[in-house]
Amino acid sequence: MLCYLVPLISCIIVFWIPVIKNGIAIDLHFFLVPVVLHQVTWCVEEWFNSVVQGKEVILDAISIALMLFGVLELSNVLVLYLAPGSKRGNSVGFFDAYEKSKSDPEIHALVTYLVNWVAGTKLIFIVLLIGIIITGNAATKVFSIIALIFSILTFFSRLYPGIRSMDQAGQITPHGYSRTLGIMIVCFVVFFFIALVVYLVAS
């Protein structure tokens, strides 16, 4: 079992470590996403199949995609709760204003509340994903992956313009993180779309 969990954990750790050189986020780091996704998917499937002894179990593409996304989101929740000021796991440490807020207890209290609010919302979302993976039928899973694709794409309607403006204004460290984050989001959308196509073809 450890032979599956070790590479799974290592892939997640590597995925969340920012690669920074001369203050610039390296976009090449996120081109490793497909490799990491493939490795983690293989680990999850092998581990799941080994758990159910004497039975042939094949996880469908959507379940694997949801499991992977749930694990990554859980790591983000842990970072937001335990180390919100870090620059790993898509935390808020990338925003210079977070450190500046500490000089004003009232503002920092509000920021901390909002960070915990986001983490709590993500946690609810993760639990719902677990329920869908375990009990969801084919129609539920297809709708879930389509809903994920749509909801993630809304990032580019409000959040991306905002973080890009802050990045251009020098309010984010490292400079260029908004572009890196945008590439990562696109990779997730492509991954979910591929999972949906594979699931529909296999069905």
Coordinates of C-alpha atoms in Angstrom, one line a residue:
M1 CA 0.0 0.0 0.0
L2 CA 2.9 2.4 0.8
C3 CA 4.2 1.9 -2.7
Y4 CA 1.0 3.7 -3.9
L5 CA 0.7 6.3 -1.2
V6 CA 4.3 7.5 -1.3
P7 CA 4.2 8.6 -5.0
L8 CA 0.7 10.0 -4.5
I9 CA 1.8 12.2 -1.6
S10 CA 5.1 13.2 -3.3
C11 CA 3.2 14.2 -6.4
I12 CA 0.8 16.4 -4.4
I13 CA 3.8 18.0 -2.5
V14 CA 5.7 18.7 -5.7
F15 CA 2.6 20.2 -7.3
W16 CA 2.0 22.7 -4.6
I17 CA 5.6 23.9 -4.2
P18 CA 6.1 27.2 -6.2
V19 CA 9.1 27.4 -8.4
I20 CA 10.5 30.8 -8.2
K21 CA 13.6 32.3 -9.9
N22 CA 14.6 35.9 -9.5
G23 CA 11.1 36.7 -8.2
I24 CA 9.3 35.4 -11.3
A25 CA 6.9 32.4 -11.2
I26 CA 8.1 29.8 -13.6
D27 CA 5.2 28.8 -15.9
L28 CA 7.1 25.7 -17.0
H29 CA 6.4 24.3 -13.5
F30 CA 2.7 24.0 -14.3
F31 CA 3.4 22.2 -17.6
L32 CA 4.2 19.3 -15.2
V33 CA 0.5 19.2 -14.3
P34 CA -0.4 16.5 -16.9
V35 CA 2.4 14.3 -15.7
V36 CA 1.5 14.7 -12.1
L37 CA -2.2 14.1 -12.8
H38 CA -1.4 10.9 -14.7
Q39 CA 0.8 9.6 -11.9
V40 CA -1.7 10.4 -9.1
T41 CA -4.5 8.9 -11.1
W42 CA -2.5 5.7 -11.5
C43 CA -1.7 5.6 -7.8
V44 CA -5.3 6.2 -6.8
E45 CA -6.6 3.5 -9.1
E46 CA -4.0 0.9 -8.1
W47 CA -4.6 1.6 -4.4
F48 CA -8.4 1.4 -4.8
N49 CA -8.2 -1.9 -6.7
S50 CA -5.9 -3.4 -4.0
V51 CA -8.3 -2.5 -1.2
V52 CA -11.1 -4.6 -2.7
Q53 CA -9.7 -8.1 -2.5
G54 CA -11.1 -10.8 -4.7
K55 CA -13.1 -8.3 -6.8
E56 CA -12.3 -6.7 -10.1
V57 CA -12.8 -3.0 -9.6
I58 CA -12.3 -0.4 -12.3
L59 CA -12.8 3.2 -11.3
D60 CA -14.4 5.3 -14.0
A61 CA -12.7 8.3 -15.4
I62 CA -15.0 10.8 -13.7
S63 CA -14.6 9.2 -10.3
I64 CA -10.8 9.3 -10.6
A65 CA -10.9 13.0 -11.7
L66 CA -13.2 13.9 -8.8
M67 CA -11.0 12.0 -6.3
L68 CA -7.9 13.8 -7.5
F69 CA -9.5 17.2 -7.4
G70 CA -10.9 16.5 -3.9
V71 CA -7.4 15.6 -2.6
L72 CA -5.9 18.7 -4.1
E73 CA -8.7 20.9 -2.7
L74 CA -8.2 19.2 0.7
S75 CA -4.5 20.2 0.7
N76 CA -5.6 23.7 -0.1
V77 CA -8.0 23.7 2.8
L78 CA -5.3 22.5 5.2
V79 CA -2.9 25.3 4.0
L80 CA -5.7 27.9 4.4
Y81 CA -6.5 26.7 7.9
L82 CA -2.9 26.0 9.2
A83 CA -0.7 28.4 7.2
P84 CA -2.7 31.0 5.3
G85 CA 0.3 33.2 4.9
S86 CA 2.4 30.6 3.0
K87 CA 3.1 30.6 -0.7
R88 CA 2.0 27.0 -1.3
G89 CA -1.3 25.4 -2.2
N90 CA -2.7 28.5 -3.7
S91 CA -2.8 30.3 -0.3
V92 CA -3.1 34.0 0.3
G93 CA 0.6 34.6 1.1
F94 CA 1.1 35.6 -2.6
F95 CA -0.8 38.8 -1.9
D96 CA 1.4 41.5 -0.4
A97 CA -1.7 43.0 1.2
Y98 CA -2.1 40.0 3.5
E99 CA 1.1 40.8 5.4
K100 CA 0.2 44.5 5.4
S101 CA -3.2 43.7 7.0
K102 CA -1.4 42.5 10.1
S103 CA -0.5 46.1 11.0
D104 CA -4.3 46.8 11.4
P105 CA -5.9 44.2 13.8
E106 CA -9.4 45.1 12.6
I107 CA -8.6 44.6 8.9
H108 CA -6.5 41.4 9.6
A109 CA -9.4 40.0 11.6
L110 CA -11.7 40.5 8.6
V111 CA -9.1 38.9 6.2
T112 CA -8.7 35.9 8.5
Y113 CA -12.4 35.4 8.7
L114 CA -12.7 35.5 4.9
V115 CA -9.9 33.1 4.5
N116 CA -11.5 30.7 7.0
W117 CA -14.8 31.2 5.2
V118 CA -13.3 30.1 1.9
A119 CA -11.7 27.1 3.5
G120 CA -15.0 26.1 5.2
T121 CA -16.8 26.4 1.9
K122 CA -14.2 24.2 0.2
L123 CA -14.6 21.6 2.9
I124 CA -18.3 21.4 2.3
F125 CA -17.6 21.0 -1.4
I126 CA -15.1 18.2 -0.7
V127 CA -17.6 16.3 1.4
L128 CA -20.2 16.6 -1.4
L129 CA -17.7 15.3 -3.9
I130 CA -17.1 12.2 -1.6
G131 CA -20.8 11.6 -1.6
I132 CA -21.0 11.8 -5.3
I133 CA -18.1 9.5 -5.8
I134 CA -19.5 6.8 -3.5
T135 CA -23.2 7.0 -4.2
G136 CA -23.6 8.9 -7.4
N137 CA -25.1 7.2 -10.5
A138 CA -23.9 7.8 -14.1
A139 CA -26.1 10.9 -14.6
T140 CA -25.0 12.5 -11.3
K141 CA -21.4 12.1 -12.2
V142 CA -21.7 13.5 -15.7
F143 CA -23.6 16.5 -14.3
S144 CA -21.1 16.9 -11.6
I145 CA -18.1 17.1 -13.9
I146 CA -19.9 19.5 -16.2
A147 CA -20.8 21.7 -13.2
L148 CA -17.2 21.6 -12.2
I149 CA -16.0 22.7 -15.6
F150 CA -18.5 25.5 -15.7
S151 CA -17.8 26.7 -12.1
I152 CA -14.0 26.7 -12.6
L153 CA -14.3 28.7 -15.8
T154 CA -16.1 31.4 -13.9
F155 CA -12.6 32.1 -12.4
F156 CA -11.9 34.0 -15.6
S157 CA -14.9 36.3 -15.3
R158 CA -14.2 38.0 -12.0
L159 CA -11.2 36.5 -10.1
Y160 CA -8.6 36.5 -13.0
P161 CA -9.1 40.1 -14.0
G162 CA -8.7 41.1 -10.4
I163 CA -5.6 39.1 -9.6
R164 CA -4.1 40.2 -13.0
S165 CA -4.6 43.8 -12.1
M166 CA -3.0 43.3 -8.7
D167 CA -0.1 41.5 -10.3
Q168 CA 0.5 44.3 -12.8
A169 CA 0.4 46.8 -10.0
G170 CA 3.1 45.0 -8.1
Q171 CA 0.9 43.8 -5.3
I172 CA 1.7 40.1 -5.7
T173 CA 4.9 38.2 -5.0
P174 CA 6.3 36.6 -7.2
H175 CA 5.4 38.8 -10.1
G176 CA 3.7 36.7 -12.8
Y177 CA 1.8 34.5 -10.4
S178 CA -1.6 35.5 -12.0
R179 CA -0.5 34.0 -15.3
T180 CA 0.8 30.9 -13.6
L181 CA -2.5 30.5 -11.8
G182 CA -4.4 31.0 -15.0
I183 CA -2.5 28.2 -16.7
M184 CA -3.1 25.9 -13.8
I185 CA -6.8 26.6 -14.0
V186 CA -6.9 25.9 -17.7
C187 CA -5.1 22.6 -17.1
F188 CA -7.8 21.5 -14.6
V189 CA -10.5 22.4 -17.1
V190 CA -8.8 20.4 -19.8
F191 CA -8.3 17.4 -17.5
F192 CA -11.9 17.4 -16.5
F193 CA -13.0 17.7 -20.1
I194 CA -10.8 14.7 -21.1
A195 CA -12.2 12.7 -18.1
L196 CA -15.8 13.5 -19.3
V197 CA -15.0 12.4 -22.9
V198 CA -13.3 9.2 -21.7
Y199 CA -16.2 8.4 -19.5
L200 CA -18.8 8.9 -22.2
V201 CA -16.8 6.9 -24.8
A202 CA -16.3 4.1 -22.3
S203 CA -20.0 4.1 -21.5

